[in-house]
Tab-separated table of C-alpha atoms and ligand atoms in Angstrom:
chain	number	residue	atom	x	y	z
W	9	MET	CA	30.764	79.068	193.835
W	10	PRO	CA	30.091	79.608	190.137
W	11	SER	CA	28.831	76.555	188.342
W	12	ILE	CA	28.579	76.564	184.576
W	13	VAL	CA	25.803	74.211	183.584
W	14	TYR	CA	26.103	72.601	180.184
W	15	SER	CA	22.625	72.224	178.802
W	16	ASN	CA	23.373	70.288	175.600
W	17	VAL	CA	23.756	66.628	176.437
W	18	ALA	CA	26.675	65.330	174.389
W	19	GLN	CA	25.410	62.437	172.279
W	20	ALA	CA	27.374	59.711	170.536
W	21	GLY	CA	29.033	61.306	167.539
W	22	ALA	CA	28.952	64.783	169.165
W	23	GLN	CA	32.081	66.671	168.336
W	24	ARG	CA	34.012	69.857	169.145
W	25	LYS	CA	36.911	71.262	167.156
W	26	VAL	CA	39.889	73.259	168.293
W	27	ARG	CA	42.315	74.576	165.660
W	28	ILE	CA	46.025	75.056	166.071
W	29	ASP	CA	46.877	77.834	163.662
W	30	LEU	CA	50.614	77.547	163.319
W	31	PRO	CA	51.519	78.834	159.856
W	32	GLY	CA	52.289	75.850	157.622
W	33	ARG	CA	51.606	73.389	160.443
W	34	GLU	CA	47.902	73.952	161.104
W	35	TYR	CA	45.872	71.099	162.509
W	36	GLU	CA	42.592	70.288	164.150
W	37	ILE	CA	41.855	68.664	167.457
W	38	LEU	CA	38.574	66.787	167.303
W	39	ILE	CA	37.006	66.017	170.670
W	40	GLY	CA	33.955	63.833	170.751
W	41	VAL	CA	31.949	60.881	171.999
W	42	GLY	CA	32.451	57.593	170.145
W	43	ILE	CA	34.486	59.215	167.371
W	44	LEU	CA	37.155	56.485	167.355
W	45	ASN	CA	34.833	54.676	164.947
W	46	ASP	CA	35.246	57.586	162.519
W	47	ALA	CA	39.036	57.919	162.801
W	48	GLY	CA	39.671	56.411	159.349
W	49	ARG	CA	37.164	58.758	157.747
W	50	PHE	CA	38.561	61.845	159.520
W	51	ILE	CA	42.085	60.935	158.400
W	52	ALA	CA	41.005	60.237	154.831
W	53	GLN	CA	38.985	63.484	154.646
W	54	ARG	CA	41.692	65.706	156.047
W	55	LEU	CA	45.097	64.253	155.281
W	56	GLY	CA	45.009	63.106	151.685
W	57	ALA	CA	46.773	59.943	150.584
W	58	GLY	CA	48.864	57.846	152.952
W	59	LEU	CA	48.630	54.603	154.848
W	60	CYS	CA	48.665	54.405	158.637
W	61	GLY	CA	51.146	52.574	160.851
W	62	VAL	CA	49.510	52.403	164.271
W	63	VAL	CA	51.587	52.449	167.463
W	64	SER	CA	49.874	51.405	170.671
W	65	ASP	CA	50.499	49.677	173.972
W	66	GLU	CA	49.161	46.350	175.218
W	67	ASN	CA	46.526	47.869	177.502
W	68	VAL	CA	45.040	50.204	174.938
W	69	ALA	CA	45.325	47.634	172.148
W	70	GLY	CA	43.456	45.058	174.244
W	71	HIS	CA	40.456	47.359	174.580
W	72	HIS	CA	40.359	49.464	171.442
W	73	LEU	CA	42.774	48.468	168.674
W	74	LYS	CA	40.211	46.408	166.747
W	75	THR	CA	37.906	49.428	166.518
W	76	LEU	CA	40.673	51.674	165.193
W	77	GLU	CA	42.006	49.098	162.741
W	78	ALA	CA	38.479	48.442	161.404
W	79	SER	CA	37.922	52.160	160.941
W	80	LEU	CA	41.228	52.538	159.031
W	81	ARG	CA	40.580	49.397	156.962
W	82	ALA	CA	37.150	50.678	155.977
W	83	GLU	CA	38.926	53.611	154.289
W	84	GLY	CA	41.741	51.457	152.850
W	85	ARG	CA	44.245	53.267	155.107
W	86	PHE	CA	45.565	50.498	157.338
W	87	LYS	CA	49.204	49.453	156.982
W	88	GLY	CA	49.967	47.681	160.263
W	89	SER	CA	50.182	47.980	164.043
W	90	VAL	CA	53.030	47.850	166.541
W	91	VAL	CA	52.036	47.099	170.121
W	92	LEU	CA	54.527	48.025	172.854
W	93	ARG	CA	54.747	47.329	176.563
W	94	PRO	CA	52.793	49.866	178.617
W	95	GLY	CA	54.454	52.233	181.059
W	96	GLU	CA	56.908	55.104	181.331
W	97	ALA	CA	59.889	52.734	180.909
W	98	THR	CA	58.885	52.341	177.247
W	99	LYS	CA	59.908	55.957	176.613
W	100	ARG	CA	63.608	55.173	176.122
W	101	PHE	CA	66.270	54.819	173.442
W	102	GLY	CA	66.023	51.024	173.110
W	103	GLU	CA	62.290	51.170	172.426
W	104	LEU	CA	62.704	54.120	170.038
W	105	GLU	CA	65.152	52.037	168.014
W	106	ARG	CA	62.904	48.975	168.025
W	107	LEU	CA	59.837	51.008	167.099
W	108	SER	CA	61.577	52.929	164.292
W	109	GLU	CA	62.823	49.660	162.787
W	110	SER	CA	59.372	48.046	163.100
W	111	LEU	CA	57.825	50.987	161.239
W	112	LEU	CA	60.457	50.668	158.492
W	113	GLU	CA	59.896	46.926	158.295
W	114	MET	CA	56.173	47.594	158.000
W	115	GLY	CA	57.063	49.502	154.830
W	116	LEU	CA	55.892	52.916	155.996
W	117	GLU	CA	56.864	55.443	153.338
W	118	ARG	CA	57.555	59.178	153.465
W	119	GLY	CA	53.967	60.096	152.569
W	120	ASP	CA	52.444	57.685	155.082
W	121	LEU	CA	51.340	58.419	158.630
W	122	VAL	CA	52.236	57.183	162.068
W	123	VAL	CA	49.194	56.954	164.334
W	124	ALA	CA	50.022	57.311	168.033
W	125	PHE	CA	47.227	55.427	169.762
W	126	GLY	CA	47.645	55.494	173.523
W	127	GLY	CA	48.496	57.656	176.493
W	128	GLY	CA	51.276	60.209	176.734
W	129	VAL	CA	53.984	57.563	176.692
W	130	ILE	CA	52.940	56.178	173.312
W	131	GLY	CA	52.163	59.718	172.119
W	132	ASP	CA	55.626	61.057	172.957
W	133	LEU	CA	57.518	58.001	171.704
W	134	ALA	CA	55.569	57.437	168.468
W	135	ALA	CA	55.701	61.153	167.669
W	136	PHE	CA	59.474	61.123	168.215
W	137	ALA	CA	59.795	58.109	165.906
W	138	ALA	CA	57.630	59.903	163.294
W	139	SER	CA	59.836	62.983	163.509
W	140	ILE	CA	62.999	61.043	162.621
W	141	LEU	CA	61.594	58.266	160.410
W	142	ARG	CA	62.761	58.881	156.832
W	143	ARG	CA	63.708	62.387	158.085
W	144	GLY	CA	60.174	63.035	159.264
W	145	VAL	CA	56.738	61.671	158.424
W	146	ARG	CA	53.340	63.014	159.407
W	147	TYR	CA	51.525	61.593	162.390
W	148	VAL	CA	48.101	61.574	164.010
W	149	GLN	CA	47.539	61.575	167.745
W	150	ILE	CA	44.653	59.467	169.018
W	151	PRO	CA	45.055	59.996	172.770
W	152	THR	CA	43.424	57.436	175.048
W	153	SER	CA	44.290	58.652	178.556
W	154	LEU	CA	42.828	61.799	180.104
W	155	LEU	CA	46.327	63.239	180.395
W	156	ALA	CA	47.014	62.641	176.721
W	157	GLN	CA	43.636	64.081	175.693
W	158	ASP	CA	43.871	67.214	177.776
W	159	ASP	CA	47.560	67.857	177.341
W	160	SER	CA	50.264	65.696	175.788
W	161	SER	CA	48.668	65.000	172.384
W	162	VAL	CA	48.609	68.708	171.560
W	163	GLY	CA	51.596	70.943	170.917
W	164	GLY	CA	54.138	68.754	169.151
W	165	LYS	CA	56.588	67.982	171.944
W	166	THR	CA	58.051	64.517	171.475
W	167	GLY	CA	60.589	62.753	173.604
W	168	ILE	CA	62.078	59.998	175.649
W	169	ASN	CA	63.607	59.746	179.114
W	170	THR	CA	67.249	59.049	179.935
W	171	ARG	CA	69.121	58.330	183.150
W	172	GLN	CA	69.727	62.072	183.402
W	173	GLY	CA	66.062	62.966	183.504
W	174	LYS	CA	62.690	63.091	181.804
W	175	ASN	CA	62.114	64.153	178.221
W	176	LEU	CA	65.678	65.414	177.839
W	177	ILE	CA	65.942	63.935	174.338
W	178	GLY	CA	63.263	64.801	171.820
W	179	THR	CA	62.031	67.033	169.038
W	180	PHE	CA	59.269	69.480	168.209
W	181	HIS	CA	57.076	67.866	165.566
W	182	GLN	CA	53.440	68.937	165.317
W	183	PRO	CA	50.798	66.273	164.613
W	184	SER	CA	48.632	66.572	161.497
W	185	LEU	CA	45.442	65.756	163.389
W	186	VAL	CA	44.346	64.896	166.937
W	187	ILE	CA	41.279	62.733	167.569
W	188	ALA	CA	40.202	62.578	171.224
W	189	ASP	CA	37.307	60.198	171.884
W	190	ILE	CA	36.200	60.636	175.501
W	191	ASP	CA	34.405	57.260	175.334
W	192	VAL	CA	37.717	55.386	175.396
W	193	LEU	CA	38.405	56.875	178.844
W	194	LYS	CA	35.833	54.442	180.251
W	195	THR	CA	38.485	51.704	180.235
W	196	LEU	CA	41.182	53.910	181.771
W	197	PRO	CA	42.048	52.840	185.340
W	198	GLU	CA	40.739	55.261	187.984
W	199	ARG	CA	44.236	56.121	189.229
W	200	GLU	CA	45.277	57.129	185.690
W	201	MET	CA	42.087	59.154	185.333
W	202	ARG	CA	42.992	61.059	188.504
W	203	ALA	CA	46.561	61.611	187.280
W	204	GLY	CA	45.211	63.110	184.053
W	205	TYR	CA	42.872	65.296	186.061
W	206	ALA	CA	45.855	66.995	187.712
W	207	GLU	CA	46.736	68.487	184.323
W	208	VAL	CA	43.132	69.613	183.774
W	209	ALA	CA	43.187	71.443	187.113
W	210	LYS	CA	46.565	72.899	186.131
W	211	TYR	CA	44.936	74.861	183.292
W	212	GLY	CA	42.591	76.524	185.762
W	213	LEU	CA	45.488	77.299	188.060
W	214	ILE	CA	47.625	78.784	185.278
W	215	GLY	CA	45.191	81.258	183.810
W	216	ASP	CA	41.515	80.530	184.350
W	217	ALA	CA	40.260	80.919	187.919
W	218	GLU	CA	36.673	80.521	186.730
W	219	PHE	CA	37.482	77.125	185.211
W	220	PHE	CA	39.156	76.056	188.468
W	221	ALA	CA	36.021	77.056	190.388
W	222	TRP	CA	33.906	75.136	187.845
W	223	LEU	CA	36.105	72.082	188.441
W	224	GLU	CA	35.675	72.415	192.203
W	225	ALA	CA	31.920	72.214	191.634
W	226	ASN	CA	31.845	69.658	188.826
W	227	TRP	CA	34.874	67.365	189.186
W	228	SER	CA	32.811	64.337	190.178
W	229	GLY	CA	31.189	64.438	186.712
W	230	VAL	CA	34.627	63.899	185.163
W	231	PHE	CA	35.043	60.672	187.125
W	232	ALA	CA	31.447	59.601	186.506
W	233	HIS	CA	32.243	59.941	182.771
W	234	GLU	CA	29.428	62.419	182.239
W	235	PRO	CA	29.945	63.328	178.588
W	236	ASP	CA	29.135	67.037	178.939
W	237	VAL	CA	31.433	67.537	181.889
W	238	LEU	CA	34.279	65.535	180.343
W	239	MET	CA	33.941	67.281	176.990
W	240	LYS	CA	34.073	70.667	178.679
W	241	ALA	CA	37.049	69.685	180.837
W	242	VAL	CA	39.018	68.365	177.861
W	243	GLU	CA	38.008	71.155	175.483
W	244	THR	CA	38.819	73.950	177.952
W	245	SER	CA	42.208	72.373	178.672
W	246	VAL	CA	42.997	71.926	174.988
W	247	ARG	CA	41.957	75.506	174.179
W	248	ALA	CA	44.222	76.824	176.932
W	249	LYS	CA	47.107	74.717	175.686
W	250	ALA	CA	46.429	75.663	172.062
W	251	ALA	CA	46.639	79.373	172.895
W	252	LEU	CA	50.034	78.940	174.558
W	253	VAL	CA	51.380	76.689	171.785
W	254	ILE	CA	50.298	79.131	169.076
W	255	ALA	CA	51.885	82.041	170.953
W	256	ASP	CA	55.144	80.231	171.643
W	257	GLU	CA	55.580	76.936	169.787
W	258	LYS	CA	59.172	76.214	170.849
W	259	GLU	CA	58.828	77.358	174.441
W	260	ALA	CA	60.953	80.479	174.310
W	261	GLY	CA	58.690	82.047	176.933
W	262	GLN	CA	54.977	81.838	177.714
W	263	ARG	CA	54.551	78.145	176.803
W	264	GLY	CA	56.703	77.498	179.857
W	265	LEU	CA	53.621	78.297	181.973
W	266	LEU	CA	52.400	74.805	181.111
W	267	ASN	CA	55.166	73.573	183.378
W	268	LEU	CA	53.363	74.762	186.491
W	269	GLY	CA	54.178	72.087	189.058
W	270	HIS	CA	56.476	70.246	186.653
W	271	THR	CA	59.884	71.354	187.922
W	272	PHE	CA	59.041	69.789	191.282
W	273	GLY	CA	57.014	67.023	189.652
W	274	HIS	CA	59.766	65.876	187.300
W	275	ALA	CA	62.269	65.772	190.163
W	276	LEU	CA	59.832	63.663	192.197
W	277	GLU	CA	59.306	61.317	189.248
W	278	ALA	CA	63.065	60.936	188.738
W	279	ALA	CA	63.638	60.383	192.471
W	280	THR	CA	61.045	57.591	192.446
W	281	GLY	CA	62.619	56.017	189.358
W	282	TYR	CA	59.661	56.754	186.998
W	283	SER	CA	57.967	53.862	188.747
W	284	ASP	CA	54.512	52.934	189.898
W	285	ARG	CA	55.256	54.839	193.112
W	286	LEU	CA	54.351	58.075	191.356
W	287	LEU	CA	52.538	58.659	188.069
W	288	HIS	CA	53.391	61.765	186.056
W	289	GLY	CA	50.098	63.486	186.904
W	290	GLU	CA	50.530	62.625	190.581
W	291	GLY	CA	53.938	64.319	190.492
W	292	VAL	CA	52.258	67.336	188.898
W	293	SER	CA	49.622	67.354	191.650
W	294	ILE	CA	52.249	67.486	194.405
W	295	GLY	CA	54.273	69.910	192.271
W	296	VAL	CA	51.502	72.476	191.826
W	297	VAL	CA	50.829	72.505	195.554
W	298	LEU	CA	54.569	73.069	196.157
W	299	ALA	CA	54.554	75.884	193.576
W	300	PHE	CA	51.661	77.559	195.432
W	301	GLU	CA	53.371	77.055	198.797
W	302	LEU	CA	56.617	78.493	197.465
W	303	SER	CA	54.706	81.467	196.042
W	304	GLU	CA	53.076	82.065	199.430
W	305	ARG	CA	56.442	81.895	201.203
W	306	LEU	CA	57.877	84.399	198.771
W	307	GLY	CA	54.977	86.726	199.574
W	308	LEU	CA	53.733	86.599	195.988
W	309	CYS	CA	50.420	84.980	196.597
W	310	GLU	CA	47.651	85.378	199.135
W	311	ARG	CA	47.883	82.877	202.025
W	312	GLY	CA	45.277	80.150	201.780
W	313	SER	CA	45.557	79.604	198.023
W	314	ALA	CA	47.841	76.579	198.448
W	315	ARG	CA	45.361	75.149	200.959
W	316	ARG	CA	42.472	75.603	198.508
W	317	VAL	CA	44.419	73.898	195.702
W	318	ALA	CA	45.539	71.042	197.964
W	319	ASP	CA	42.003	70.566	199.297
W	320	HIS	CA	40.621	70.241	195.790
W	321	LEU	CA	43.290	67.862	194.521
W	322	SER	CA	43.249	65.672	197.624
W	323	GLY	CA	39.429	65.674	197.506
W	324	VAL	CA	39.723	64.161	194.036
W	325	GLY	CA	42.033	61.516	195.485
W	326	LEU	CA	45.374	62.853	194.270
W	327	PRO	CA	48.521	62.984	196.388
W	328	THR	CA	49.424	66.542	197.412
W	329	LEU	CA	52.308	65.974	199.836
W	330	ILE	CA	55.755	64.500	199.214
W	331	SER	CA	54.999	62.268	202.182
W	332	ASP	CA	51.954	60.882	200.312
W	333	ILE	CA	54.404	59.002	198.059
W	334	SER	CA	54.736	55.385	199.158
W	335	GLY	CA	58.089	53.748	199.867
W	336	PRO	CA	61.321	55.121	201.351
W	337	PRO	CA	61.347	58.849	202.188
W	338	LEU	CA	62.754	61.197	199.561
W	339	ASP	CA	65.828	63.329	200.088
W	340	ALA	CA	65.482	67.110	199.645
W	341	GLU	CA	69.072	67.554	198.404
W	342	GLU	CA	68.541	64.877	195.777
W	343	LEU	CA	65.387	66.666	194.635
W	344	ILE	CA	67.276	69.960	194.296
W	345	ARG	CA	69.976	68.180	192.276
W	346	LEU	CA	67.343	66.677	189.996
W	347	MET	CA	65.590	70.013	189.578
W	348	ALA	CA	68.870	71.509	188.389
W	349	GLN	CA	68.842	68.938	185.533
W	350	ASP	CA	65.559	70.296	184.257
W	351	LYS	CA	65.344	71.534	180.666
W	352	LYS	CA	64.115	74.854	182.006
W	353	VAL	CA	67.549	75.641	183.468
W	354	ARG	CA	69.031	78.575	181.527
W	355	GLN	CA	72.564	79.867	182.201
W	356	GLY	CA	72.568	77.828	185.354
W	357	ARG	CA	69.398	79.452	186.730
W	358	MET	CA	66.270	77.452	187.301
W	359	THR	CA	63.056	78.789	185.841
W	360	PHE	CA	60.058	78.454	188.121
W	361	VAL	CA	56.400	78.832	187.361
W	362	LEU	CA	55.009	80.690	190.364
W	363	VAL	CA	51.627	82.236	191.039
W	364	ARG	CA	50.100	85.498	192.225
W	365	GLY	CA	46.915	83.573	192.939
W	366	ILE	CA	44.675	80.963	191.354
W	367	GLY	CA	44.700	81.551	187.603
W	368	LYS	CA	47.653	83.936	187.825
W	369	ALA	CA	50.790	81.963	186.959
W	370	PHE	CA	53.998	83.584	185.763
W	371	LEU	CA	57.564	82.577	184.939
W	372	THR	CA	60.570	83.698	186.948
W	373	GLN	CA	64.226	82.935	187.425
W	374	ALA	CA	64.474	85.151	190.495
W	375	VAL	CA	63.968	82.500	193.141
W	376	ASP	CA	66.371	82.085	196.025
W	377	ILE	CA	67.236	78.400	195.924
W	378	GLU	CA	67.708	78.414	199.723
W	379	ILE	CA	63.982	79.074	200.149
W	380	VAL	CA	63.241	76.145	197.818
W	381	ARG	CA	65.670	73.994	199.813
W	382	SER	CA	64.065	74.838	203.140
W	383	LEU	CA	60.587	74.160	201.717
W	384	LEU	CA	61.691	70.760	200.414
W	385	LEU	CA	63.566	69.874	203.621
W	386	GLU	CA	60.392	70.561	205.554
W	387	LYS	CA	58.151	68.681	203.099
W	388	CYS	CA	60.433	65.643	202.836
W	389	GLY	CA	60.539	65.494	206.631
W	390	GLU	CA	56.763	65.625	207.096
W	391	GLY	CA	56.241	61.886	206.631
W	392	LEU	CA	58.978	61.047	209.129
W	393	GLU	CA	57.215	62.781	211.995
W	394	ASN	CA	54.086	60.606	211.687
T	408	NAD	P1	50.673	56.354	179.847
T	408	NAD	O1	50.806	56.567	178.396
T	408	NAD	O2	51.654	55.476	180.525
T	408	NAD	O3	49.205	55.830	180.124
T	408	NAD	C1	48.840	55.517	181.426
T	408	NAD	C2	48.401	54.061	181.563
T	408	NAD	O4	47.069	53.971	181.110
T	408	NAD	C3	49.191	53.045	180.756
T	408	NAD	O5	49.281	51.864	181.490
T	408	NAD	C4	48.327	52.836	179.525
T	408	NAD	O6	48.520	51.563	178.971
T	408	NAD	C5	46.955	52.965	180.116
T	408	NAD	N1	45.915	53.426	179.208
T	408	NAD	C6	45.935	54.525	178.411
T	408	NAD	N2	44.754	54.687	177.829
T	408	NAD	C7	43.954	53.683	178.251
T	408	NAD	C8	42.601	53.332	178.020
T	408	NAD	N3	41.787	54.072	177.278
T	408	NAD	N4	42.129	52.201	178.610
T	408	NAD	C9	42.920	51.459	179.427
T	408	NAD	N5	44.192	51.762	179.711
T	408	NAD	C10	44.696	52.858	179.134
T	408	NAD	O7	50.735	57.735	180.650
T	408	NAD	P2	49.974	59.124	180.484
T	408	NAD	O8	49.643	59.538	181.843
T	408	NAD	O9	48.917	59.056	179.473
T	408	NAD	O10	51.119	60.068	179.900
T	408	NAD	C11	52.270	60.348	180.656
T	408	NAD	C12	53.373	60.756	179.727
T	408	NAD	O11	52.982	61.924	178.995
T	408	NAD	C13	54.660	61.103	180.432
T	408	NAD	O12	55.717	60.411	179.818
T	408	NAD	C14	54.808	62.602	180.216
T	408	NAD	O13	56.146	63.017	180.151
T	408	NAD	C15	54.107	62.790	178.916
T	408	NAD	N6	53.624	64.151	178.686
T	408	NAD	C16	53.947	64.748	177.514
T	408	NAD	C17	53.490	66.019	177.244
T	408	NAD	C18	53.788	66.656	175.906
T	408	NAD	O14	53.504	67.834	175.733
T	408	NAD	N7	54.324	65.928	174.965
T	408	NAD	C19	52.708	66.709	178.173
T	408	NAD	C20	52.392	66.070	179.372
T	408	NAD	C21	52.858	64.788	179.615
């Protein structure tokens, strides 16, 4: 098994940069150790004038808001903070309205900045608010969960959930800067760390078999918060995402590869009511295994790949079976109905991300839904037999 050894020990202040070169909307992603302390300076150096209205949630604020506020104050950039309730339920219309009005009441002007300081929930909601506030203000992502650092803070997708499904209302609005401090992950609960890891593994599965093999050998370093391993995991993920975002900002094609596991995953999240029963990354974990199993059934992918993926993810402690989800069993027909609500449905046909092997994902609409139905019927039934 190949193992890439990182020889430079990442020290406090160490930093990597990834650039998103979208014409007119270029920005940098700074990944580093302890760089939250420098957030004010980075913003002042790169983004010109403008005060910062910080949006966070209670968990993140409790651990890290003082550090961020002090850093912004030191540069004379602090305007105020809004702290919301944590959790997926915050990504909804009512909270968007409350947040937008709080930012207006704070006195945030057109040239000012919203700072999204939290996981993907705060990132998506605050970015959405920034995109509509005074017809659009700039914003900075300071992601604090692994999922937000390796995925959701990059690429400019904003959104909220509705009864009809996840992220069905939103905008594309690129951030002006992303600052990912891997040190803040030390306070992230282990279950959330694992959920974020599912998206890291996803990048290997989409297009980088060597990275997946590296993860198989090095994953424990991610959870031990070894700076070199974490930096490499986050940087490789961000680079993979950056390449797809640059090639296809509005998801007309290739960016859709990032949805590997998500068509199943979103349906599972909706079926469990976006609750504690299943975190987003856990849905992705089960979803990628289903995508590999479906690919094997369709004869697209060598048998055994799904097993290898499931073994890795379950070894990390992630759920990989629908029957791993706690609570009442899920209904296959309901999952199919929810999948049909997905944004990726075009002219009534569902788009799937399938694989020809590890690191060989592709998009297709040519999937017989009866094969998907029989797979889900079997998988939903698995828990009942035990
Ligand atoms: P989250 O924002 O709910 O964060 C997970 C939990 O961890 C929360 O309770 C939060 O308070 C807590 N937390 C975050 N950082 C912490 C820290 N450093 N210390 C202690 N606690 C911390 O969820 P998430 O998993 O980060 O993001 C999931 C969301 O991201 C979903 O809504 C999903 O749709 C979205 N997403 C968006 C994109 C995109 O491209 N925009 C991509 C992937 C996922």
